[in-house]
Amino acid sequence: MEYILVIVILFISILIYFKIADKYNIIDKPNHRSAHTQITLRGGGIIFPIAFIVFCLFNLNEAVQNYWSFGLGLLAICTISFIDDVRTLSNKIRLSIHFVSVVLLLYFTGAFTLMPFWVWPILFVVIIGTLNAYNFMDGINGMTGIYSLVVLGSLAHINKDIIQFTDENFILYPILACLVFLFFNFRKKAKCFAGDVGSMGIGFWVIGLITLLVMRTGEYKYILLLSIYGMEVVLTIVERILLKENIFEAHRRHLYQLFANEKKVSHLIISSVYAFCQLLINIFLIQTQFPIWVIILIIFIPAGGIYLGLKWSLKKEYNL
């Protein structure tokens, strides 16, 4: 009954947001880099911080005791991201808030206690890089929602059947938020886009869960629950560096963008394929007992080869 009520609250919340976004013209206008062609409401990903607030209301005592630092970090990064969706902010302001949010996240996961001092800067770089990867990959209908659903589902399975590393509801609430969001976003003509508030919000939540899992188990292999996003972003950055492009400027060099923009493949098909590939990797990752370096070789050699082959083929076909 609780979960049905949560879905109803989230559904009503996003409908209210649609009214506000429509009134104040919070929209996404397509440009030459966009993979969409119609004006669409932006910021539908506000459902993710709302889901955390609802989680706190239904689990008040536990939230106050155990989740306050995560909540502050999530709400801070979502607030600054939402403002950036509405009006462009300077990189200094955004990065400052991101830094504070990551500090709160690492405090929440116990990383400052469990990890040596020299590892902290590495964690900062990895987490901020992963957050930005989540943001970079949020470019077509369904991508953020269905990919996050696969990762969260994998984490829920690990938490229930392998090792409990957090409260079950702390994983189920963002799953419910993804389902509600996908109802409006997983469409040929999406009702809304996640916006930075959505990609950064759910990215922060997913990264928090994976960090909790790594701290609980000492198994760094679980970082590979996000390996498709990681591989895509890293290889694209390397490509842009080789082409002497500014890696901080928006672009259309991701493989999913080539398929969507040049090949005209359905956004929903592309998003589903990305999520399915990550699901296959997660199943292998959870079942195997190989050392992490063996897992990395098994995953990234074939996956990287397929990725580079597809990108080379598309670039050759369209003279890019």
PDB file of C-alpha atoms in Angstrom:
ATOM      1  CA  MET A   1       0.000   0.000   0.000  1.00  0.00           C
ATOM      2  CA  GLU A   2       2.862   2.356   0.845  1.00  0.00           C
ATOM      3  CA  TYR A   3       4.407   2.032  -2.599  1.00  0.00           C
ATOM      4  CA  ILE A   4       1.099   2.658  -4.362  1.00  0.00           C
ATOM      5  CA  LEU A   5       0.686   5.809  -2.295  1.00  0.00           C
ATOM      6  CA  VAL A   6       4.230   6.890  -3.155  1.00  0.00           C
ATOM      7  CA  ILE A   7       3.529   6.423  -6.875  1.00  0.00           C
ATOM      8  CA  VAL A   8       0.329   8.502  -6.572  1.00  0.00           C
ATOM      9  CA  ILE A   9       2.213  11.285  -4.739  1.00  0.00           C
ATOM     10  CA  LEU A  10       4.993  11.317  -7.333  1.00  0.00           C
ATOM     11  CA  PHE A  11       2.493  11.263 -10.191  1.00  0.00           C
ATOM     12  CA  ILE A  12       0.557  14.214  -8.753  1.00  0.00           C
ATOM     13  CA  SER A  13       3.795  16.082  -7.998  1.00  0.00           C
ATOM     14  CA  ILE A  14       5.077  15.868 -11.561  1.00  0.00           C
ATOM     15  CA  LEU A  15       1.680  16.945 -12.945  1.00  0.00           C
ATOM     16  CA  ILE A  16       1.797  19.997 -10.681  1.00  0.00           C
ATOM     17  CA  TYR A  17       5.333  20.690 -11.886  1.00  0.00           C
ATOM     18  CA  PHE A  18       4.135  20.527 -15.504  1.00  0.00           C
ATOM     19  CA  LYS A  19       1.651  23.312 -14.747  1.00  0.00           C
ATOM     20  CA  ILE A  20       4.394  25.426 -13.171  1.00  0.00           C
ATOM     21  CA  ALA A  21       6.898  24.740 -15.975  1.00  0.00           C
ATOM     22  CA  ASP A  22       4.292  25.601 -18.598  1.00  0.00           C
ATOM     23  CA  LYS A  23       3.362  28.831 -16.825  1.00  0.00           C
ATOM     24  CA  TYR A  24       6.964  29.996 -16.383  1.00  0.00           C
ATOM     25  CA  ASN A  25       8.140  28.723 -19.775  1.00  0.00           C
ATOM     26  CA  ILE A  26      10.645  26.199 -18.413  1.00  0.00           C
ATOM     27  CA  ILE A  27      11.197  24.492 -21.743  1.00  0.00           C
ATOM     28  CA  ASP A  28      13.905  22.853 -23.816  1.00  0.00           C
ATOM     29  CA  LYS A  29      14.278  24.416 -27.242  1.00  0.00           C
ATOM     30  CA  PRO A  30      16.045  22.196 -29.795  1.00  0.00           C
ATOM     31  CA  ASN A  31      19.266  23.492 -31.370  1.00  0.00           C
ATOM     32  CA  HIS A  32      21.824  22.148 -33.855  1.00  0.00           C
ATOM     33  CA  ARG A  33      23.271  19.814 -31.189  1.00  0.00           C
ATOM     34  CA  SER A  34      19.918  18.433 -30.047  1.00  0.00           C
ATOM     35  CA  ALA A  35      18.664  14.935 -30.765  1.00  0.00           C
ATOM     36  CA  HIS A  36      15.053  16.160 -30.588  1.00  0.00           C
ATOM     37  CA  THR A  37      13.120  18.560 -32.785  1.00  0.00           C
ATOM     38  CA  GLN A  38      10.196  19.769 -30.675  1.00  0.00           C
ATOM     39  CA  ILE A  39       9.911  22.191 -27.759  1.00  0.00           C
ATOM     40  CA  THR A  40       9.459  20.112 -24.597  1.00  0.00           C
ATOM     41  CA  LEU A  41       9.074  20.844 -20.880  1.00  0.00           C
ATOM     42  CA  ARG A  42      12.402  20.702 -19.074  1.00  0.00           C
ATOM     43  CA  GLY A  43      13.135  19.695 -15.488  1.00  0.00           C
ATOM     44  CA  GLY A  44      10.864  16.670 -15.177  1.00  0.00           C
ATOM     45  CA  GLY A  45      13.709  15.068 -13.240  1.00  0.00           C
ATOM     46  CA  ILE A  46      12.640  17.177 -10.270  1.00  0.00           C
ATOM     47  CA  ILE A  47      10.733  14.005  -9.393  1.00  0.00           C
ATOM     48  CA  PHE A  48      13.962  12.498  -7.995  1.00  0.00           C
ATOM     49  CA  PRO A  49      14.563  15.004  -5.163  1.00  0.00           C
ATOM     50  CA  ILE A  50      10.798  14.895  -4.526  1.00  0.00           C
ATOM     51  CA  ALA A  51      11.095  11.105  -4.186  1.00  0.00           C
ATOM     52  CA  PHE A  52      13.759  11.589  -1.510  1.00  0.00           C
ATOM     53  CA  ILE A  53      11.553  14.048   0.370  1.00  0.00           C
ATOM     54  CA  VAL A  54       8.701  11.508   0.251  1.00  0.00           C
ATOM     55  CA  PHE A  55      11.146   8.818   1.450  1.00  0.00           C
ATOM     56  CA  CYS A  56      11.983  11.021   4.437  1.00  0.00           C
ATOM     57  CA  LEU A  57       8.302  11.594   5.248  1.00  0.00           C
ATOM     58  CA  PHE A  58       7.597   7.854   5.270  1.00  0.00           C
ATOM     59  CA  ASN A  59      10.828   7.006   7.140  1.00  0.00           C
ATOM     60  CA  LEU A  60      11.236  10.123   9.286  1.00  0.00           C
ATOM     61  CA  ASN A  61      13.272   8.852  12.240  1.00  0.00           C
ATOM     62  CA  GLU A  62      15.684   6.847  10.093  1.00  0.00           C
ATOM     63  CA  ALA A  63      16.037   9.700   7.596  1.00  0.00           C
ATOM     64  CA  VAL A  64      16.936  12.192  10.330  1.00  0.00           C
ATOM     65  CA  GLN A  65      19.476   9.837  11.889  1.00  0.00           C
ATOM     66  CA  ASN A  66      21.086   8.215   8.854  1.00  0.00           C
ATOM     67  CA  TYR A  67      20.262  10.103   5.663  1.00  0.00           C
ATOM     68  CA  TRP A  68      20.547  13.793   6.535  1.00  0.00           C
ATOM     69  CA  SER A  69      23.969  14.268   4.907  1.00  0.00           C
ATOM     70  CA  PHE A  70      22.925  12.442   1.744  1.00  0.00           C
ATOM     71  CA  GLY A  71      19.720  14.496   1.639  1.00  0.00           C
ATOM     72  CA  LEU A  72      21.552  17.798   1.991  1.00  0.00           C
ATOM     73  CA  GLY A  73      23.949  16.809  -0.778  1.00  0.00           C
ATOM     74  CA  LEU A  74      21.149  15.641  -3.066  1.00  0.00           C
ATOM     75  CA  LEU A  75      18.981  18.704  -2.525  1.00  0.00           C
ATOM     76  CA  ALA A  76      21.974  21.031  -2.974  1.00  0.00           C
ATOM     77  CA  ILE A  77      23.044  19.505  -6.280  1.00  0.00           C
ATOM     78  CA  CYS A  78      19.444  19.297  -7.512  1.00  0.00           C
ATOM     79  CA  THR A  79      18.717  22.912  -6.554  1.00  0.00           C
ATOM     80  CA  ILE A  80      21.754  24.295  -8.349  1.00  0.00           C
ATOM     81  CA  SER A  81      21.054  22.056 -11.340  1.00  0.00           C
ATOM     82  CA  PHE A  82      17.430  23.204 -11.537  1.00  0.00           C
ATOM     83  CA  ILE A  83      18.517  26.841 -11.402  1.00  0.00           C
ATOM     84  CA  ASP A  84      21.008  26.063 -14.185  1.00  0.00           C
ATOM     85  CA  ASP A  85      18.151  24.542 -16.209  1.00  0.00           C
ATOM     86  CA  VAL A  86      16.253  27.826 -15.937  1.00  0.00           C
ATOM     87  CA  ARG A  87      19.170  30.250 -16.269  1.00  0.00           C
ATOM     88  CA  THR A  88      22.811  29.538 -17.078  1.00  0.00           C
ATOM     89  CA  LEU A  89      25.152  29.694 -14.086  1.00  0.00           C
ATOM     90  CA  SER A  90      28.904  30.079 -14.014  1.00  0.00           C
ATOM     91  CA  ASN A  91      31.020  26.947 -13.808  1.00  0.00           C
ATOM     92  CA  LYS A  92      32.553  28.171 -10.536  1.00  0.00           C
ATOM     93  CA  ILE A  93      29.193  28.258  -8.784  1.00  0.00           C
ATOM     94  CA  ARG A  94      28.106  24.867 -10.087  1.00  0.00           C
ATOM     95  CA  LEU A  95      31.425  23.158  -9.313  1.00  0.00           C
ATOM     96  CA  SER A  96      31.470  24.653  -5.803  1.00  0.00           C
ATOM     97  CA  ILE A  97      28.062  23.166  -5.024  1.00  0.00           C
ATOM     98  CA  HIS A  98      29.078  19.874  -6.645  1.00  0.00           C
ATOM     99  CA  PHE A  99      32.153  19.787  -4.396  1.00  0.00           C
ATOM    100  CA  VAL A 100      30.070  20.369  -1.252  1.00  0.00           C
ATOM    101  CA  SER A 101      27.549  17.740  -2.334  1.00  0.00           C
ATOM    102  CA  VAL A 102      30.279  15.153  -2.924  1.00  0.00           C
ATOM    103  CA  VAL A 103      31.778  15.914   0.513  1.00  0.00           C
ATOM    104  CA  LEU A 104      28.361  15.220   2.048  1.00  0.00           C
ATOM    105  CA  LEU A 105      28.009  12.050  -0.037  1.00  0.00           C
ATOM    106  CA  LEU A 106      31.385  10.698   1.056  1.00  0.00           C
ATOM    107  CA  TYR A 107      30.561  11.509   4.691  1.00  0.00           C
ATOM    108  CA  PHE A 108      27.249   9.648   4.298  1.00  0.00           C
ATOM    109  CA  THR A 109      28.926   6.541   2.864  1.00  0.00           C
ATOM    110  CA  GLY A 110      31.634   6.496   5.535  1.00  0.00           C
ATOM    111  CA  ALA A 111      34.390   6.903   2.950  1.00  0.00           C
ATOM    112  CA  PHE A 112      36.273   9.456   5.060  1.00  0.00           C
ATOM    113  CA  THR A 113      36.531   6.887   7.843  1.00  0.00           C
ATOM    114  CA  LEU A 114      37.032   3.730   5.790  1.00  0.00           C
ATOM    115  CA  MET A 115      39.435   5.043   3.144  1.00  0.00           C
ATOM    116  CA  PRO A 116      42.957   6.468   3.645  1.00  0.00           C
ATOM    117  CA  PHE A 117      43.465  10.183   3.171  1.00  0.00           C
ATOM    118  CA  TRP A 118      45.319   9.850  -0.128  1.00  0.00           C
ATOM    119  CA  VAL A 119      42.329   8.083  -1.707  1.00  0.00           C
ATOM    120  CA  TRP A 120      39.929  10.961  -1.051  1.00  0.00           C
ATOM    121  CA  PRO A 121      41.001  13.103  -4.040  1.00  0.00           C
ATOM    122  CA  ILE A 122      40.605  10.056  -6.302  1.00  0.00           C
ATOM    123  CA  LEU A 123      37.071   9.529  -5.000  1.00  0.00           C
ATOM    124  CA  PHE A 124      36.235  13.177  -5.668  1.00  0.00           C
ATOM    125  CA  VAL A 125      37.450  12.951  -9.260  1.00  0.00           C
ATOM    126  CA  VAL A 126      35.672   9.639  -9.918  1.00  0.00           C
ATOM    127  CA  ILE A 127      32.351  10.768  -8.417  1.00  0.00           C
ATOM    128  CA  ILE A 128      32.282  14.191 -10.080  1.00  0.00           C
ATOM    129  CA  GLY A 129      33.331  12.580 -13.358  1.00  0.00           C
ATOM    130  CA  THR A 130      30.550   9.999 -13.053  1.00  0.00           C
ATOM    131  CA  LEU A 131      28.002  12.692 -12.257  1.00  0.00           C
ATOM    132  CA  ASN A 132      28.988  14.555 -15.387  1.00  0.00           C
ATOM    133  CA  ALA A 133      28.869  11.320 -17.376  1.00  0.00           C
ATOM    134  CA  TYR A 134      25.265  10.910 -16.262  1.00  0.00           C
ATOM    135  CA  ASN A 135      24.595  14.437 -17.449  1.00  0.00           C
ATOM    136  CA  PHE A 136      26.378  13.944 -20.807  1.00  0.00           C
ATOM    137  CA  MET A 137      24.376  10.791 -21.557  1.00  0.00           C
ATOM    138  CA  ASP A 138      21.016  12.417 -20.896  1.00  0.00           C
ATOM    139  CA  GLY A 139      20.353  13.394 -24.489  1.00  0.00           C
ATOM    140  CA  ILE A 140      17.508  11.276 -25.846  1.00  0.00           C
ATOM    141  CA  ASN A 141      14.098  10.091 -24.680  1.00  0.00           C
ATOM    142  CA  GLY A 142      14.196   7.293 -22.142  1.00  0.00           C
ATOM    143  CA  MET A 143      17.978   7.072 -21.727  1.00  0.00           C
ATOM    144  CA  THR A 144      18.343   8.370 -18.164  1.00  0.00           C
ATOM    145  CA  GLY A 145      15.218   6.689 -16.840  1.00  0.00           C
ATOM    146  CA  ILE A 146      15.568   3.180 -18.253  1.00  0.00           C
ATOM    147  CA  TYR A 147      19.349   2.991 -17.744  1.00  0.00           C
ATOM    148  CA  SER A 148      18.940   4.087 -14.114  1.00  0.00           C
ATOM    149  CA  LEU A 149      16.152   1.551 -13.684  1.00  0.00           C
ATOM    150  CA  VAL A 150      18.509  -1.255 -14.751  1.00  0.00           C
ATOM    151  CA  VAL A 151      21.259  -0.107 -12.379  1.00  0.00           C
ATOM    152  CA  LEU A 152      18.842   0.389  -9.466  1.00  0.00           C
ATOM    153  CA  GLY A 153      17.246  -2.983 -10.120  1.00  0.00           C
ATOM    154  CA  SER A 154      20.681  -4.601 -10.020  1.00  0.00           C
ATOM    155  CA  LEU A 155      21.432  -2.847  -6.730  1.00  0.00           C
ATOM    156  CA  ALA A 156      18.078  -3.959  -5.281  1.00  0.00           C
ATOM    157  CA  HIS A 157      18.905  -7.571  -6.187  1.00  0.00           C
ATOM    158  CA  ILE A 158      22.351  -7.325  -4.597  1.00  0.00           C
ATOM    159  CA  ASN A 159      20.885  -5.729  -1.470  1.00  0.00           C
ATOM    160  CA  LYS A 160      18.190  -8.400  -1.096  1.00  0.00           C
ATOM    161  CA  ASP A 161      19.894 -11.601  -2.206  1.00  0.00           C
ATOM    162  CA  ILE A 162      23.660 -11.109  -1.863  1.00  0.00           C
ATOM    163  CA  ILE A 163      24.540  -8.580   0.835  1.00  0.00           C
ATOM    164  CA  GLN A 164      22.404  -5.929   2.526  1.00  0.00           C
ATOM    165  CA  PHE A 165      24.203  -2.616   2.354  1.00  0.00           C
ATOM    166  CA  THR A 166      21.305  -0.180   2.823  1.00  0.00           C
ATOM    167  CA  ASP A 167      17.615   0.077   3.647  1.00  0.00           C
ATOM    168  CA  GLU A 168      15.446  -1.531   0.965  1.00  0.00           C
ATOM    169  CA  ASN A 169      13.274   1.568   0.586  1.00  0.00           C
ATOM    170  CA  PHE A 170      16.325   3.705  -0.140  1.00  0.00           C
ATOM    171  CA  ILE A 171      16.602   1.787  -3.425  1.00  0.00           C
ATOM    172  CA  LEU A 172      12.903   1.248  -4.118  1.00  0.00           C
ATOM    173  CA  TYR A 173      11.925   4.936  -3.929  1.00  0.00           C
ATOM    174  CA  PRO A 174      14.193   6.039  -6.802  1.00  0.00           C
ATOM    175  CA  ILE A 175      12.971   2.975  -8.737  1.00  0.00           C
ATOM    176  CA  LEU A 176       9.393   4.193  -8.317  1.00  0.00           C
ATOM    177  CA  ALA A 177      10.481   7.702  -9.335  1.00  0.00           C
ATOM    178  CA  CYS A 178      12.102   6.282 -12.497  1.00  0.00           C
ATOM    179  CA  LEU A 179       8.895   4.423 -13.387  1.00  0.00           C
ATOM    180  CA  VAL A 180       6.768   7.554 -13.014  1.00  0.00           C
ATOM    181  CA  PHE A 181       9.282   9.653 -14.945  1.00  0.00           C
ATOM    182  CA  LEU A 182       9.463   7.085 -17.746  1.00  0.00           C
ATOM    183  CA  PHE A 183       5.675   7.223 -18.106  1.00  0.00           C
ATOM    184  CA  PHE A 184       6.124  10.788 -19.353  1.00  0.00           C
ATOM    185  CA  ASN A 185       9.557  10.476 -20.962  1.00  0.00           C
ATOM    186  CA  PHE A 186       9.702   7.034 -22.593  1.00  0.00           C
ATOM    187  CA  ARG A 187       7.678   8.165 -25.588  1.00  0.00           C
ATOM    188  CA  LYS A 188       8.296   9.073 -29.194  1.00  0.00           C
ATOM    189  CA  LYS A 189       7.172  12.595 -28.263  1.00  0.00           C
ATOM    190  CA  ALA A 190       8.234  12.994 -24.654  1.00  0.00           C
ATOM    191  CA  LYS A 191       6.054  15.024 -22.320  1.00  0.00           C
ATOM    192  CA  CYS A 192       9.171  16.219 -20.469  1.00  0.00           C
ATOM    193  CA  PHE A 193      12.945  15.910 -20.282  1.00  0.00           C
ATOM    194  CA  ALA A 194      14.877  15.212 -17.089  1.00  0.00           C
ATOM    195  CA  GLY A 195      17.033  18.331 -17.348  1.00  0.00           C
ATOM    196  CA  ASP A 196      20.196  18.745 -15.288  1.00  0.00           C
ATOM    197  CA  VAL A 197      18.130  18.436 -12.108  1.00  0.00           C
ATOM    198  CA  GLY A 198      17.099  14.952 -13.208  1.00  0.00           C
ATOM    199  CA  SER A 199      20.364  13.581 -14.540  1.00  0.00           C
ATOM    200  CA  MET A 200      22.384  14.985 -11.638  1.00  0.00           C
ATOM    201  CA  GLY A 201      19.736  14.002  -9.097  1.00  0.00           C
ATOM    202  CA  ILE A 202      19.352  10.349 -10.051  1.00  0.00           C
ATOM    203  CA  GLY A 203      23.074  10.163 -10.830  1.00  0.00           C
ATOM    204  CA  PHE A 204      23.871  11.362  -7.311  1.00  0.00           C
ATOM    205  CA  TRP A 205      21.477   8.801  -5.821  1.00  0.00           C
ATOM    206  CA  VAL A 206      22.845   5.904  -7.889  1.00  0.00           C
ATOM    207  CA  ILE A 207      26.460   6.864  -7.146  1.00  0.00           C
ATOM    208  CA  GLY A 208      25.623   7.097  -3.454  1.00  0.00           C
ATOM    209  CA  LEU A 209      24.222   3.576  -3.489  1.00  0.00           C
ATOM    210  CA  ILE A 210      27.189   2.139  -5.404  1.00  0.00           C
ATOM    211  CA  THR A 211      29.620   3.882  -3.048  1.00  0.00           C
ATOM    212  CA  LEU A 212      27.756   2.432  -0.057  1.00  0.00           C
ATOM    213  CA  LEU A 213      28.038  -1.020  -1.648  1.00  0.00           C
ATOM    214  CA  VAL A 214      31.759  -0.634  -2.337  1.00  0.00           C
ATOM    215  CA  MET A 215      32.394   0.588   1.226  1.00  0.00           C
ATOM    216  CA  ARG A 216      30.380  -2.302   2.662  1.00  0.00           C
ATOM    217  CA  THR A 217      32.004  -5.049   0.574  1.00  0.00           C
ATOM    218  CA  GLY A 218      35.412  -3.653  -0.420  1.00  0.00           C
ATOM    219  CA  GLU A 219      34.591  -4.871  -3.956  1.00  0.00           C
ATOM    220  CA  TYR A 220      35.493  -2.193  -6.491  1.00  0.00           C
ATOM    221  CA  LYS A 221      33.983  -4.271  -9.277  1.00  0.00           C
ATOM    222  CA  TYR A 222      30.587  -2.747  -8.501  1.00  0.00           C
ATOM    223  CA  ILE A 223      31.719   0.495 -10.104  1.00  0.00           C
ATOM    224  CA  LEU A 224      31.197  -1.433 -13.361  1.00  0.00           C
ATOM    225  CA  LEU A 225      27.437  -1.313 -12.755  1.00  0.00           C
ATOM    226  CA  LEU A 226      27.829   1.951 -14.704  1.00  0.00           C
ATOM    227  CA  SER A 227      30.337   0.617 -17.234  1.00  0.00           C
ATOM    228  CA  ILE A 228      28.373   1.440 -20.419  1.00  0.00           C
ATOM    229  CA  TYR A 229      28.123   5.114 -19.473  1.00  0.00           C
ATOM    230  CA  GLY A 230      31.750   5.128 -18.345  1.00  0.00           C
ATOM    231  CA  MET A 231      33.075   3.540 -21.524  1.00  0.00           C
ATOM    232  CA  GLU A 232      31.044   5.822 -23.792  1.00  0.00           C
ATOM    233  CA  VAL A 233      32.074   9.035 -22.048  1.00  0.00           C
ATOM    234  CA  VAL A 234      35.766   8.143 -21.641  1.00  0.00           C
ATOM    235  CA  LEU A 235      36.188   7.025 -25.275  1.00  0.00           C
ATOM    236  CA  THR A 236      34.336  10.105 -26.534  1.00  0.00           C
ATOM    237  CA  ILE A 237      36.562  12.399 -24.465  1.00  0.00           C
ATOM    238  CA  VAL A 238      39.667  10.643 -25.820  1.00  0.00           C
ATOM    239  CA  GLU A 239      38.333  11.068 -29.354  1.00  0.00           C
ATOM    240  CA  ARG A 240      37.718  14.781 -28.822  1.00  0.00           C
ATOM    241  CA  ILE A 241      41.177  15.271 -27.321  1.00  0.00           C
ATOM    242  CA  LEU A 242      42.728  13.582 -30.356  1.00  0.00           C
ATOM    243  CA  LEU A 243      40.681  15.900 -32.595  1.00  0.00           C
ATOM    244  CA  LYS A 244      41.911  18.874 -30.497  1.00  0.00           C
ATOM    245  CA  GLU A 245      38.371  19.890 -29.559  1.00  0.00           C
ATOM    246  CA  ASN A 246      37.341  21.655 -26.360  1.00  0.00           C
ATOM    247  CA  ILE A 247      35.995  18.777 -24.260  1.00  0.00           C
ATOM    248  CA  PHE A 248      33.928  21.200 -22.149  1.00  0.00           C
ATOM    249  CA  GLU A 249      31.842  22.367 -25.105  1.00  0.00           C
ATOM    250  CA  ALA A 250      28.604  20.623 -26.103  1.00  0.00           C
ATOM    251  CA  HIS A 251      28.889  18.236 -29.032  1.00  0.00           C
ATOM    252  CA  ARG A 252      27.233  15.415 -30.977  1.00  0.00           C
ATOM    253  CA  ARG A 253      29.985  12.796 -30.972  1.00  0.00           C
ATOM    254  CA  HIS A 254      28.468  10.219 -28.618  1.00  0.00           C
ATOM    255  CA  LEU A 255      27.510   6.984 -30.341  1.00  0.00           C
ATOM    256  CA  TYR A 256      23.894   7.316 -29.263  1.00  0.00           C
ATOM    257  CA  GLN A 257      23.806  10.791 -30.814  1.00  0.00           C
ATOM    258  CA  LEU A 258      25.137   9.464 -34.122  1.00  0.00           C
ATOM    259  CA  PHE A 259      22.464   6.780 -34.178  1.00  0.00           C
ATOM    260  CA  ALA A 260      19.717   9.262 -33.244  1.00  0.00           C
ATOM    261  CA  ASN A 261      20.773  12.212 -35.400  1.00  0.00           C
ATOM    262  CA  GLU A 262      22.417  10.686 -38.465  1.00  0.00           C
ATOM    263  CA  LYS A 263      20.981   7.169 -38.593  1.00  0.00           C
ATOM    264  CA  LYS A 264      17.520   8.358 -37.393  1.00  0.00           C
ATOM    265  CA  VAL A 265      17.083   5.329 -35.148  1.00  0.00           C
ATOM    266  CA  SER A 266      14.250   5.609 -32.624  1.00  0.00           C
ATOM    267  CA  HIS A 267      15.320   7.138 -29.312  1.00  0.00           C
ATOM    268  CA  LEU A 268      13.405   4.445 -27.463  1.00  0.00           C
ATOM    269  CA  ILE A 269      15.241   1.651 -29.273  1.00  0.00           C
ATOM    270  CA  ILE A 270      18.646   3.233 -28.603  1.00  0.00           C
ATOM    271  CA  SER A 271      17.858   3.782 -24.913  1.00  0.00           C
ATOM    272  CA  SER A 272      16.570   0.226 -24.570  1.00  0.00           C
ATOM    273  CA  VAL A 273      19.683  -1.245 -26.213  1.00  0.00           C
ATOM    274  CA  TYR A 274      21.985   0.733 -23.907  1.00  0.00           C
ATOM    275  CA  ALA A 275      20.011  -0.420 -20.864  1.00  0.00           C
ATOM    276  CA  PHE A 276      19.937  -4.033 -22.078  1.00  0.00           C
ATOM    277  CA  CYS A 277      23.705  -4.057 -22.646  1.00  0.00           C
ATOM    278  CA  GLN A 278      24.241  -2.730 -19.121  1.00  0.00           C
ATOM    279  CA  LEU A 279      21.841  -5.382 -17.800  1.00  0.00           C
ATOM    280  CA  LEU A 280      23.875  -8.160 -19.430  1.00  0.00           C
ATOM    281  CA  ILE A 281      27.072  -6.737 -17.930  1.00  0.00           C
ATOM    282  CA  ASN A 282      25.443  -6.450 -14.488  1.00  0.00           C
ATOM    283  CA  ILE A 283      24.257 -10.062 -14.584  1.00  0.00           C
ATOM    284  CA  PHE A 284      27.787 -11.204 -15.426  1.00  0.00           C
ATOM    285  CA  LEU A 285      29.286  -8.864 -12.817  1.00  0.00           C
ATOM    286  CA  ILE A 286      27.017 -10.113 -10.024  1.00  0.00           C
ATOM    287  CA  GLN A 287      27.452 -13.811 -10.850  1.00  0.00           C
ATOM    288  CA  THR A 288      31.209 -13.928 -11.432  1.00  0.00           C
ATOM    289  CA  GLN A 289      33.915 -14.276  -8.803  1.00  0.00           C
ATOM    290  CA  PHE A 290      36.821 -13.268 -11.058  1.00  0.00           C
ATOM    291  CA  PRO A 291      39.315 -10.608  -9.916  1.00  0.00           C
ATOM    292  CA  ILE A 292      38.348  -7.105 -10.985  1.00  0.00           C
ATOM    293  CA  TRP A 293      41.131  -6.838 -13.595  1.00  0.00           C
ATOM    294  CA  VAL A 294      39.864 -10.005 -15.285  1.00  0.00           C
ATOM    295  CA  ILE A 295      36.301  -8.664 -15.233  1.00  0.00           C
ATOM    296  CA  ILE A 296      37.452  -5.376 -16.770  1.00  0.00           C
ATOM    297  CA  LEU A 297      39.236  -7.210 -19.585  1.00  0.00           C
ATOM    298  CA  ILE A 298      36.262  -9.479 -20.251  1.00  0.00           C
ATOM    299  CA  ILE A 299      33.847  -6.525 -20.340  1.00  0.00           C
ATOM    300  CA  PHE A 300      35.800  -3.735 -21.985  1.00  0.00           C
ATOM    301  CA  ILE A 301      37.735  -5.530 -24.718  1.00  0.00           C
ATOM    302  CA  PRO A 302      34.639  -6.802 -26.576  1.00  0.00           C
ATOM    303  CA  ALA A 303      32.409  -3.870 -25.570  1.00  0.00           C
ATOM    304  CA  GLY A 304      35.041  -1.298 -26.515  1.00  0.00           C
ATOM    305  CA  GLY A 305      35.714  -3.058 -29.803  1.00  0.00           C
ATOM    306  CA  ILE A 306      32.031  -3.095 -30.709  1.00  0.00           C
ATOM    307  CA  TYR A 307      31.661   0.549 -29.700  1.00  0.00           C
ATOM    308  CA  LEU A 308      34.647   1.726 -31.755  1.00  0.00           C
ATOM    309  CA  GLY A 309      33.589  -0.406 -34.734  1.00  0.00           C
ATOM    310  CA  LEU A 310      30.073   1.017 -34.750  1.00  0.00           C
ATOM    311  CA  LYS A 311      31.304   4.579 -34.387  1.00  0.00           C
ATOM    312  CA  TRP A 312      33.891   4.170 -37.157  1.00  0.00           C
ATOM    313  CA  SER A 313      31.242   2.680 -39.442  1.00  0.00           C
ATOM    314  CA  LEU A 314      28.775   5.529 -38.832  1.00  0.00           C
ATOM    315  CA  LYS A 315      31.414   8.234 -39.219  1.00  0.00           C
ATOM    316  CA  LYS A 316      32.543   6.681 -42.489  1.00  0.00           C
ATOM    317  CA  GLU A 317      28.986   6.331 -43.759  1.00  0.00           C
ATOM    318  CA  TYR A 318      28.115   9.966 -43.025  1.00  0.00           C
ATOM    319  CA  ASN A 319      31.575  11.492 -43.633  1.00  0.00           C
ATOM    320  CA  LEU A 320      31.873  12.791 -40.091  1.00  0.00           C
TER     321      LEU A 320
END
